[in-house]
CSV table of C-alpha atoms in Angstrom, one decimal:
chain,number,residue,atom,x,y,z
A,1,MET,CA,0.0,0.0,0.0
A,2,LYS,CA,2.9,2.3,-0.7
A,3,SER,CA,0.7,4.6,-2.8
A,4,SER,CA,-1.6,5.3,0.2
A,5,ASN,CA,-1.0,8.0,2.7
A,6,VAL,CA,-2.1,5.7,5.5
A,7,PHE,CA,0.7,4.1,7.6
A,8,TYR,CA,-0.7,0.5,7.7
A,9,ARG,CA,0.4,-2.2,10.1
A,10,ASP,CA,1.7,-4.5,7.3
A,11,LEU,CA,3.5,-2.4,4.8
A,12,ASN,CA,3.8,-5.2,2.3
A,13,LYS,CA,0.2,-6.2,2.2
A,14,GLU,CA,-2.5,-4.9,-0.2
A,15,PHE,CA,-5.6,-4.3,1.8
A,16,ASP,CA,-9.0,-4.9,0.3
A,17,GLU,CA,-11.3,-1.9,0.4
A,18,VAL,CA,-14.7,-2.3,2.1
A,19,VAL,CA,-17.5,-0.3,0.4
A,20,ASP,CA,-20.6,-1.6,2.2
A,21,GLY,CA,-21.8,-4.0,4.9
A,22,GLU,CA,-25.0,-5.7,5.8
A,23,GLY,CA,-25.7,-8.1,8.6
A,24,VAL,CA,-22.7,-10.5,9.0
A,25,TYR,CA,-21.4,-9.6,5.5
A,26,LEU,CA,-18.9,-7.1,4.1
A,27,LYS,CA,-18.9,-6.1,0.5
A,28,LEU,CA,-15.5,-5.3,-1.1
A,29,LYS,CA,-14.7,-2.8,-3.9
A,30,ASN,CA,-14.0,-5.7,-6.3
A,31,GLY,CA,-17.6,-7.0,-5.7
A,32,GLU,CA,-16.7,-9.8,-3.4
A,33,LYS,CA,-19.0,-10.6,-0.5
A,34,ILE,CA,-17.3,-11.7,2.7
A,35,LEU,CA,-18.9,-13.4,5.7
A,36,ASP,CA,-17.2,-11.5,8.6
A,37,ALA,CA,-16.7,-14.3,11.1
A,38,VAL,CA,-14.6,-12.2,13.4
A,39,ALA,CA,-16.8,-9.1,13.5
A,40,GLY,CA,-13.8,-6.9,13.1
A,41,ALA,CA,-11.9,-8.4,16.1
A,42,ALA,CA,-15.1,-9.1,18.1
A,43,VAL,CA,-16.4,-5.6,17.7
A,44,VAL,CA,-19.5,-5.6,15.6
A,45,ALA,CA,-22.2,-7.1,17.9
A,46,ILE,CA,-25.3,-5.9,16.1
A,47,GLY,CA,-24.1,-6.5,12.6
A,48,HIS,CA,-22.9,-4.3,9.8
A,49,GLY,CA,-24.9,-1.6,8.0
A,50,ARG,CA,-27.6,-1.0,10.7
A,51,LYS,CA,-29.3,1.9,9.0
A,52,GLU,CA,-31.4,2.7,12.1
A,53,ILE,CA,-28.2,3.9,13.7
A,54,PHE,CA,-27.8,6.6,11.1
A,55,GLU,CA,-31.5,7.3,10.7
A,56,SER,CA,-31.7,8.0,14.5
A,57,LEU,CA,-29.1,10.8,14.0
A,58,LYS,CA,-31.5,12.6,11.7
A,59,GLU,CA,-34.4,12.3,14.1
A,60,ILE,CA,-33.0,13.9,17.2
A,61,ASP,CA,-32.1,17.4,18.1
A,62,GLN,CA,-28.6,17.5,16.7
A,63,GLN,CA,-27.8,20.5,18.9
A,64,SER,CA,-27.8,18.0,21.8
A,65,LEU,CA,-24.7,16.3,20.2
A,66,PHE,CA,-22.4,19.3,20.9
A,67,TYR,CA,-19.1,18.7,22.6
A,68,ALA,CA,-19.1,19.0,26.4
A,69,ASN,CA,-15.9,18.6,28.3
A,70,ASN,CA,-16.4,15.9,30.9
A,71,GLY,CA,-14.3,17.7,33.5
A,72,SER,CA,-16.7,20.6,33.6
A,73,PHE,CA,-20.1,19.5,32.3
A,74,THR,CA,-22.4,16.5,31.9
A,75,HIS,CA,-25.1,15.8,29.3
A,76,LYS,CA,-28.1,13.5,29.0
A,77,TRP,CA,-26.6,11.0,26.7
A,78,GLN,CA,-23.8,9.8,29.0
A,79,GLU,CA,-26.2,9.8,31.9
A,80,GLU,CA,-28.7,7.7,30.0
A,81,LEU,CA,-26.1,5.3,28.7
A,82,ALA,CA,-24.6,4.9,32.2
A,83,LYS,CA,-28.0,3.9,33.5
A,84,LYS,CA,-28.5,1.4,30.8
A,85,ILE,CA,-25.1,-0.2,31.4
A,86,ILE,CA,-25.7,-0.4,35.2
A,87,SER,CA,-29.1,-2.0,34.6
A,88,ILE,CA,-27.4,-5.1,33.1
A,89,SER,CA,-24.3,-5.1,35.3
A,90,PRO,CA,-23.5,-7.3,38.3
A,91,LYS,CA,-25.2,-6.0,41.4
A,92,ASN,CA,-22.0,-4.6,43.0
A,93,ILE,CA,-21.3,-2.3,40.1
A,94,ASN,CA,-22.9,1.2,40.2
A,95,LYS,CA,-20.7,3.8,38.4
A,96,VAL,CA,-19.3,4.2,34.9
A,97,ILE,CA,-16.4,6.2,33.5
A,98,PHE,CA,-16.4,6.6,29.7
A,99,SER,CA,-13.4,6.6,27.4
A,100,SER,CA,-12.7,6.2,23.7
A,101,SER,CA,-11.2,2.6,23.6
A,102,GLY,CA,-10.5,-0.5,25.5
A,103,THR,CA,-6.9,0.5,26.2
A,104,GLU,CA,-8.1,3.8,27.8
A,105,ALA,CA,-10.7,1.9,29.8
A,106,ASN,CA,-8.0,-0.4,31.2
A,107,GLU,CA,-5.7,2.6,31.9
A,108,ALA,CA,-8.5,4.2,33.9
A,109,ALA,CA,-9.0,0.9,35.8
A,110,ILE,CA,-5.3,0.8,36.8
A,111,LYS,CA,-5.3,4.4,37.9
A,112,ILE,CA,-8.4,4.0,40.0
A,113,ALA,CA,-6.9,0.9,41.7
A,114,ARG,CA,-3.9,2.9,42.6
A,115,GLN,CA,-5.9,5.9,43.9
A,116,TYR,CA,-8.2,3.5,45.8
A,117,HIS,CA,-5.3,2.3,47.9
A,118,ILE,CA,-3.9,5.8,48.4
A,119,SER,CA,-7.3,6.8,49.8
A,120,LYS,CA,-7.0,3.9,52.2
A,121,ASN,CA,-3.7,5.2,53.4
A,122,GLN,CA,-1.9,2.3,51.6
A,123,PRO,CA,0.4,4.2,49.2
A,124,GLU,CA,2.8,1.3,49.2
A,125,LYS,CA,0.3,-0.7,47.1
A,126,TYR,CA,0.9,0.0,43.5
A,127,LYS,CA,1.8,-3.2,41.6
A,128,ILE,CA,-0.6,-4.8,39.2
A,129,ILE,CA,-0.4,-8.5,38.6
A,130,SER,CA,-1.6,-9.9,35.3
A,131,ARG,CA,-1.4,-13.2,33.4
A,132,LYS,CA,0.7,-14.7,30.6
A,133,GLN,CA,-1.2,-15.2,27.3
A,134,SER,CA,-3.2,-12.1,27.8
A,135,TYR,CA,-3.9,-8.7,26.2
A,136,HIS,CA,-4.9,-5.5,27.9
A,137,GLY,CA,-4.2,-2.7,25.4
A,138,ALA,CA,-1.7,-0.9,23.1
A,139,SER,CA,-0.4,1.8,25.5
A,140,LEU,CA,3.0,1.1,27.1
A,141,THR,CA,1.3,0.5,30.5
A,142,THR,CA,-1.4,-1.8,29.3
A,143,LEU,CA,1.1,-3.6,27.0
A,144,SER,CA,3.3,-4.1,30.0
A,145,LEU,CA,0.4,-6.0,31.6
A,146,SER,CA,-0.2,-8.1,28.5
A,147,GLY,CA,1.3,-11.5,28.0
A,148,ARG,CA,1.8,-11.1,24.3
A,149,SER,CA,5.5,-11.6,23.6
A,150,SER,CA,5.3,-10.9,19.9
A,151,TRP,CA,4.0,-7.3,20.6
A,152,ARG,CA,6.2,-6.7,23.7
A,153,GLU,CA,9.6,-7.5,22.4
A,154,ALA,CA,10.3,-4.2,20.6
A,155,PHE,CA,9.2,-2.1,23.6
A,156,SER,CA,10.7,-4.2,26.4
A,157,PRO,CA,13.2,-1.5,27.6
A,158,MET,CA,10.2,0.9,28.1
A,159,MET,CA,7.9,-1.5,29.9
A,160,VAL,CA,6.8,-0.9,33.5
A,161,ASN,CA,7.4,-3.7,36.0
A,162,ALA,CA,4.3,-5.9,35.9
A,163,PRO,CA,4.6,-9.4,37.4
A,164,GLN,CA,2.7,-12.2,35.6
A,165,ILE,CA,1.3,-15.5,36.6
A,166,ALA,CA,0.3,-18.5,34.4
A,167,ALA,CA,-2.9,-18.3,32.4
A,168,PRO,CA,-5.6,-21.1,32.9
A,169,TYR,CA,-4.6,-22.6,29.6
A,170,VAL,CA,-6.3,-25.9,30.1
A,171,PHE,CA,-5.1,-27.5,26.8
A,172,ARG,CA,-1.5,-26.9,27.6
A,173,CYS,CA,-1.6,-26.9,31.4
A,174,HIS,CA,1.8,-27.3,33.1
A,175,PHE,CA,0.3,-28.1,36.5
A,176,CYS,CA,-2.5,-30.7,36.4
A,177,GLU,CA,-2.5,-34.1,34.9
A,178,ASN,CA,-5.9,-35.7,35.3
A,179,GLU,CA,-7.9,-33.3,37.5
A,180,CYS,CA,-7.7,-29.6,37.9
A,181,ASN,CA,-6.3,-28.6,41.3
A,182,LEU,CA,-6.4,-24.8,40.6
A,183,SER,CA,-2.6,-24.5,40.8
A,184,CYS,CA,-2.7,-21.7,38.2
A,185,ALA,CA,-5.1,-19.7,40.4
A,186,ASN,CA,-3.0,-20.4,43.5
A,187,GLN,CA,-0.1,-18.9,41.7
A,188,LEU,CA,-1.6,-15.5,42.3
A,189,GLU,CA,-1.1,-15.9,46.1
A,190,GLU,CA,2.4,-17.1,45.5
A,191,GLU,CA,3.2,-14.1,43.4
A,192,ILE,CA,1.6,-11.7,45.9
A,193,LEU,CA,3.9,-13.1,48.6
A,194,ASN,CA,6.8,-13.0,46.2
A,195,GLN,CA,6.3,-9.3,45.4
A,196,GLY,CA,5.5,-8.4,49.0
A,197,LYS,CA,1.8,-8.6,50.0
A,198,SER,CA,1.7,-4.9,51.0
A,199,SER,CA,2.8,-3.8,47.5
A,200,VAL,CA,0.1,-5.3,45.3
A,201,ALA,CA,-2.8,-3.1,44.3
A,202,ALA,CA,-4.8,-5.2,41.8
A,203,PHE,CA,-5.0,-8.3,39.7
A,204,ILE,CA,-6.3,-8.0,36.1
A,205,ALA,CA,-7.5,-10.8,33.9
A,206,GLU,CA,-9.7,-11.5,30.9
A,207,PRO,CA,-12.5,-13.8,32.2
A,208,ILE,CA,-12.2,-15.6,28.8
A,209,ILE,CA,-8.9,-14.9,27.0
A,210,GLY,CA,-9.2,-12.9,23.8
A,211,THR,CA,-7.0,-12.5,20.8
A,212,THR,CA,-3.7,-13.6,22.4
A,213,CYS,CA,-4.9,-17.2,23.0
A,214,THR,CA,-8.5,-17.0,21.8
A,215,GLY,CA,-11.2,-18.7,23.9
A,216,VAL,CA,-9.3,-20.1,26.9
A,217,VAL,CA,-12.0,-20.8,29.5
A,218,PRO,CA,-10.8,-21.4,33.1
A,219,HIS,CA,-12.1,-24.1,35.5
A,220,ARG,CA,-15.5,-23.5,37.0
A,221,ASP,CA,-13.9,-22.7,40.4
A,222,TYR,CA,-11.0,-20.6,39.1
A,223,TYR,CA,-12.4,-17.1,39.7
A,224,LYS,CA,-13.9,-18.0,43.0
A,225,ARG,CA,-10.4,-18.9,44.1
A,226,ILE,CA,-9.0,-15.7,42.6
A,227,ARG,CA,-11.7,-13.7,44.5
A,228,GLU,CA,-10.7,-15.4,47.8
A,229,ILE,CA,-7.1,-14.5,47.3
A,230,CYS,CA,-7.8,-10.9,46.3
A,231,ASP,CA,-10.0,-10.4,49.4
A,232,LYS,CA,-7.4,-12.0,51.7
A,233,TYR,CA,-4.7,-9.5,50.7
A,234,ASP,CA,-7.0,-6.5,50.1
A,235,ILE,CA,-6.3,-6.5,46.3
A,236,LEU,CA,-8.8,-5.3,43.7
A,237,PHE,CA,-9.9,-7.7,41.0
A,238,ILE,CA,-10.2,-6.0,37.5
A,239,ALA,CA,-12.1,-8.1,34.9
A,240,ASP,CA,-11.1,-7.0,31.5
A,241,GLU,CA,-14.1,-7.7,29.4
A,242,ILE,CA,-13.1,-5.6,26.4
A,243,PHE,CA,-13.2,-8.7,24.2
A,244,CYS,CA,-15.4,-11.3,26.0
A,245,GLY,CA,-17.9,-9.0,27.6
A,246,TYR,CA,-21.1,-7.1,26.7
A,247,GLY,CA,-22.8,-10.3,25.6
A,248,ARG,CA,-20.2,-12.1,23.5
A,249,SER,CA,-20.0,-15.0,26.0
A,250,GLY,CA,-23.8,-15.4,26.1
A,251,SER,CA,-24.2,-13.3,29.2
A,252,PRO,CA,-24.0,-9.5,29.5
A,253,PHE,CA,-20.8,-9.9,31.5
A,254,ALA,CA,-18.6,-13.0,31.3
A,255,ILE,CA,-17.4,-13.0,34.9
A,256,THR,CA,-20.9,-13.7,36.1
A,257,GLU,CA,-20.6,-17.2,34.5
A,258,TRP,CA,-18.3,-18.0,37.4
A,259,GLU,CA,-20.7,-16.5,40.0
A,260,THR,CA,-17.9,-14.1,41.0
A,261,GLU,CA,-17.9,-10.3,41.4
A,262,ALA,CA,-15.1,-8.1,40.1
A,263,ASP,CA,-14.3,-4.7,41.7
A,264,ILE,CA,-13.8,-3.1,38.3
A,265,ILE,CA,-15.0,-4.3,34.8
A,266,THR,CA,-13.8,-2.8,31.6
A,267,ILE,CA,-15.8,-3.0,28.3
A,268,SER,CA,-15.4,-1.4,24.8
A,269,LYS,CA,-15.8,-3.4,21.6
A,270,GLY,CA,-19.4,-4.4,21.6
A,271,LEU,CA,-20.4,-1.2,23.4
A,272,GLY,CA,-20.1,0.8,20.3
A,273,SER,CA,-20.3,-2.2,17.9
A,274,GLY,CA,-18.0,-0.4,15.4
A,275,TYR,CA,-20.4,2.5,15.1
A,276,ALA,CA,-18.7,4.7,17.7
A,277,ALA,CA,-15.3,4.7,19.4
A,278,ILE,CA,-16.2,4.2,23.0
A,279,GLY,CA,-15.0,2.3,26.1
A,280,ALA,CA,-16.2,2.2,29.7
A,281,THR,CA,-14.7,1.4,33.1
A,282,LEU,CA,-17.4,0.1,35.5
A,283,ILE,CA,-16.8,0.7,39.2
A,284,SER,CA,-18.0,-1.1,42.2
A,285,GLU,CA,-19.9,0.5,45.0
A,286,LYS,CA,-17.1,-0.4,47.4
A,287,ILE,CA,-14.6,1.7,45.4
A,288,TYR,CA,-17.0,4.6,44.8
A,289,GLU,CA,-18.0,4.9,48.4
A,290,LEU,CA,-14.4,5.1,49.6
A,291,PHE,CA,-13.7,7.9,47.1
A,292,TYR,CA,-16.9,9.7,48.1
A,293,ASN,CA,-16.4,9.4,51.9
A,294,LYS,CA,-12.8,10.4,51.7
A,295,ASN,CA,-13.7,13.3,49.4
A,296,THR,CA,-11.1,11.9,46.9
A,297,LYS,CA,-11.1,13.6,43.5
A,298,LEU,CA,-10.4,11.2,40.6
A,299,ILE,CA,-7.1,12.1,39.0
A,300,HIS,CA,-8.0,10.9,35.5
A,301,GLY,CA,-9.7,12.3,32.4
A,302,SER,CA,-9.5,12.3,28.6
A,303,THR,CA,-10.6,14.7,25.9
A,304,TYR,CA,-13.3,12.5,24.4
A,305,SER,CA,-14.6,10.8,27.6
A,306,GLY,CA,-18.4,10.6,27.4
A,307,LEU,CA,-18.5,12.3,24.0
A,308,PRO,CA,-22.2,13.1,23.3
A,309,ILE,CA,-22.3,11.5,19.8
A,310,SER,CA,-20.4,8.4,21.0
A,311,THR,CA,-22.6,7.8,24.0
A,312,TYR,CA,-25.7,8.5,21.9
A,313,ILE,CA,-24.8,5.9,19.3
A,314,ALA,CA,-23.9,3.4,22.1
A,315,ILE,CA,-27.5,3.9,23.4
A,316,GLN,CA,-28.9,3.0,20.0
A,317,VAL,CA,-26.6,-0.1,20.0
A,318,PHE,CA,-27.9,-1.0,23.5
A,319,ASN,CA,-31.5,-0.6,22.4
A,320,ILE,CA,-31.0,-2.9,19.3
A,321,ILE,CA,-29.4,-5.5,21.5
A,322,GLU,CA,-32.2,-5.3,24.0
A,323,ASN,CA,-35.1,-5.2,21.5
A,324,GLU,CA,-33.7,-8.1,19.4
A,325,ASN,CA,-32.6,-10.1,22.5
A,326,LEU,CA,-29.1,-10.4,21.0
A,327,PHE,CA,-27.4,-11.5,24.3
A,328,LEU,CA,-29.6,-14.6,24.2
A,329,ASN,CA,-29.0,-15.1,20.5
A,330,ALA,CA,-25.2,-15.0,21.2
A,331,LYS,CA,-25.7,-17.8,23.8
A,332,VAL,CA,-28.0,-19.9,21.6
A,333,GLN,CA,-26.0,-19.5,18.4
A,334,GLY,CA,-22.8,-19.9,20.4
A,335,GLU,CA,-23.9,-23.3,21.6
A,336,TYR,CA,-24.6,-24.3,18.0
A,337,LEU,CA,-21.2,-23.0,16.9
A,338,HIS,CA,-19.3,-24.9,19.5
A,339,LYS,CA,-21.3,-28.1,18.8
A,340,GLN,CA,-20.4,-27.9,15.1
A,341,LEU,CA,-16.8,-27.1,15.7
A,342,ASN,CA,-16.5,-30.1,18.1
A,343,LYS,CA,-18.0,-32.4,15.4
A,344,LEU,CA,-15.3,-31.2,13.1
A,345,LYS,CA,-12.7,-31.9,15.8
A,346,GLU,CA,-13.8,-35.5,15.9
A,347,LYS,CA,-13.1,-35.8,12.2
A,348,PHE,CA,-9.7,-34.2,12.0
A,349,ASP,CA,-6.7,-34.9,14.3
A,350,ILE,CA,-5.2,-31.5,13.3
A,351,ILE,CA,-7.8,-29.8,15.5
A,352,GLY,CA,-6.2,-30.1,19.0
A,353,ASP,CA,-8.6,-27.8,20.9
A,354,VAL,CA,-11.9,-26.1,20.5
A,355,ARG,CA,-12.6,-23.6,23.2
A,356,GLY,CA,-14.6,-20.6,24.3
A,357,LYS,CA,-18.1,-19.6,25.3
A,358,GLY,CA,-21.0,-18.1,23.3
A,359,LEU,CA,-19.9,-16.5,20.1
A,360,LEU,CA,-16.3,-16.5,21.1
A,361,ALA,CA,-14.4,-19.5,19.8
A,362,GLY,CA,-10.8,-20.5,19.4
A,363,VAL,CA,-9.5,-23.4,17.4
A,364,GLU,CA,-6.0,-24.6,17.9
A,365,PHE,CA,-4.2,-26.8,15.3
A,366,VAL,CA,-1.5,-29.4,16.2
A,367,LYS,CA,0.5,-32.4,15.0
A,368,GLU,CA,0.4,-35.6,17.1
A,369,ASN,CA,0.4,-35.4,20.9
A,370,LYS,CA,-0.3,-31.6,20.9
A,371,THR,CA,3.0,-30.9,19.1
A,372,CYS,CA,3.0,-27.5,17.5
A,373,PHE,CA,3.7,-27.0,13.8
A,374,ASN,CA,6.9,-25.1,12.8
A,375,GLU,CA,6.5,-21.4,12.5
A,376,GLN,CA,7.6,-21.6,8.9
A,377,GLU,CA,4.7,-23.8,8.0
A,378,ASN,CA,2.2,-20.9,8.6
A,379,VAL,CA,-0.6,-23.4,9.3
A,380,ALA,CA,-3.1,-20.9,10.9
A,381,LEU,CA,-2.4,-18.3,8.1
A,382,LYS,CA,-3.0,-21.0,5.4
A,383,ILE,CA,-6.3,-22.0,7.1
A,384,VAL,CA,-7.4,-18.3,7.2
A,385,ASN,CA,-6.5,-17.9,3.5
A,386,TYR,CA,-8.2,-21.1,2.4
A,387,MET,CA,-11.4,-20.1,4.3
A,388,ARG,CA,-11.3,-16.8,2.5
A,389,GLU,CA,-11.4,-18.7,-0.8
A,390,LEU,CA,-15.0,-19.6,0.2
A,391,GLY,CA,-15.8,-16.1,1.2
A,392,VAL,CA,-15.4,-16.5,5.0
A,393,HIS,CA,-13.1,-14.2,7.0
A,394,VAL,CA,-11.7,-15.4,10.3
A,395,GLY,CA,-8.9,-14.1,12.5
A,396,CYS,CA,-5.4,-15.6,12.5
A,397,GLY,CA,-4.2,-16.1,16.1
A,398,ILE,CA,-1.2,-14.4,17.7
A,399,PRO,CA,2.0,-16.5,17.4
A,400,PHE,CA,4.1,-17.7,20.2
A,401,THR,CA,1.3,-18.3,22.7
A,402,ASN,CA,2.3,-21.8,23.6
A,403,HIS,CA,4.3,-20.6,26.6
A,404,GLY,CA,6.5,-18.5,24.4
A,405,LYS,CA,6.8,-21.1,21.6
A,406,HIS,CA,5.0,-21.0,18.3
A,407,SER,CA,1.4,-22.3,18.0
A,408,ASP,CA,-1.4,-22.0,15.5
A,409,HIS,CA,-5.0,-21.0,16.2
A,410,ILE,CA,-7.8,-19.1,14.7
A,411,GLN,CA,-10.4,-16.7,16.1
A,412,ILE,CA,-14.1,-17.1,15.3
A,413,THR,CA,-16.2,-14.2,16.8
A,414,PRO,CA,-19.1,-13.4,14.5
A,415,PRO,CA,-21.8,-10.7,15.1
A,416,TYR,CA,-24.6,-11.6,17.6
A,417,ILE,CA,-27.2,-11.6,14.8
A,418,ILE,CA,-25.7,-14.7,13.1
A,419,ASN,CA,-27.9,-17.7,12.4
A,420,ASN,CA,-27.4,-21.5,12.0
A,421,ASP,CA,-27.0,-21.4,8.3
A,422,GLN,CA,-24.3,-18.8,8.4
A,423,ILE,CA,-22.5,-20.8,11.2
A,424,ASP,CA,-22.7,-23.8,8.9
A,425,ASP,CA,-21.0,-21.7,6.2
A,426,ILE,CA,-18.1,-20.9,8.6
A,427,VAL,CA,-17.7,-24.5,9.8
A,428,ASN,CA,-17.9,-25.9,6.2
A,429,SER,CA,-15.2,-23.4,5.0
A,430,LEU,CA,-13.0,-24.5,7.9
A,431,GLU,CA,-13.5,-28.1,6.9
A,432,TYR,CA,-12.5,-27.2,3.3
A,433,ALA,CA,-9.4,-25.4,4.6
A,434,ILE,CA,-8.4,-28.3,6.8
A,435,LYS,CA,-8.7,-30.8,3.8
A,436,LYS,CA,-6.5,-28.5,1.7
A,437,ILE,CA,-3.9,-28.6,4.4
A,438,THR,CA,-4.0,-32.3,5.3
A,439,LEU,CA,-5.0,-34.1,2.1
């Protein structure tokens, strides 16, 4: 794309131009119609080309979409959106801070955790523990928390000190042989003690791992144990639901699947569904009450926090999800997706693992005995390209997620409006791609 004035991620790749979208499909400039089975990296919840979003902008008083600096003013759209989000949130959550992205939402969460402990006269608590095989954002701080070696390497001299524990990577578990003993969860307590229990402010984790190792789902008791450890050492638990939250797992918030409460929850992708750049940091009553009673001012803000047009559009997205019962559809269609993928797994030994919940699925490819393919074989990329031959677009997984070694997986995260026939198209194209690789 040397002729373009845009600095693209891959300078040697020619990017297809999208000219239209409808439902789960994208239309390219060359006339090709693509089934978007990743929803733009798990973003487009309500589907492409929802004309009612744009029509609604014509119907309202457009003067109400003026810019209002969040540090000095409020407006009805952010107040209304906050109420809607709280209406579906876990019962301990009662406040929202808006931002422009998931990275910003996580930055806010980290800063709130730090200020929370300062307000409790615990200024020595500042460390944030995270997990390997994770992703929390593109800023230096959030990338420091991320266990994505391929993205961290170039910036390692600039990273902040962020201790990490093992992810609950069941398929490649280093701890348990026949039955889970929650050793990966217990690592949190070990790391707290290793760092010094009075120095740790928070633990951050994706309830279901996103793009770094797509679809990793912990044991049913994992987060209960995490919660116990956090409470024992007065540490906040931050649930990063940028990727897995806002309905993608089949529930409004994935952490509730483990009957566990987080102190802070972050969301973004599905919140704006690709129609607005917006993120949100959800705060528990425990944190808010401390700030309020201590008269602590929040030292945080950003130019486009609570931007009227972004919050207005996010309200329209919320209404569509609610009116069309799309959280439920994500659950129902997700069950069908995983059923069909597991049928495929039974047919082909190259599929080592099918994982995830709802419309969040990861498929990992292996040789015998879980052995990874060589990096030079580009198995996942070949799978993606072969599926594209049949008009299906899936995500190619991040490399080196097998405990720092190369591995191959793909990401399947379609819009919540998908139906059985379209899921069959995805699975059939995957079968076609596997046959091209193996036969």
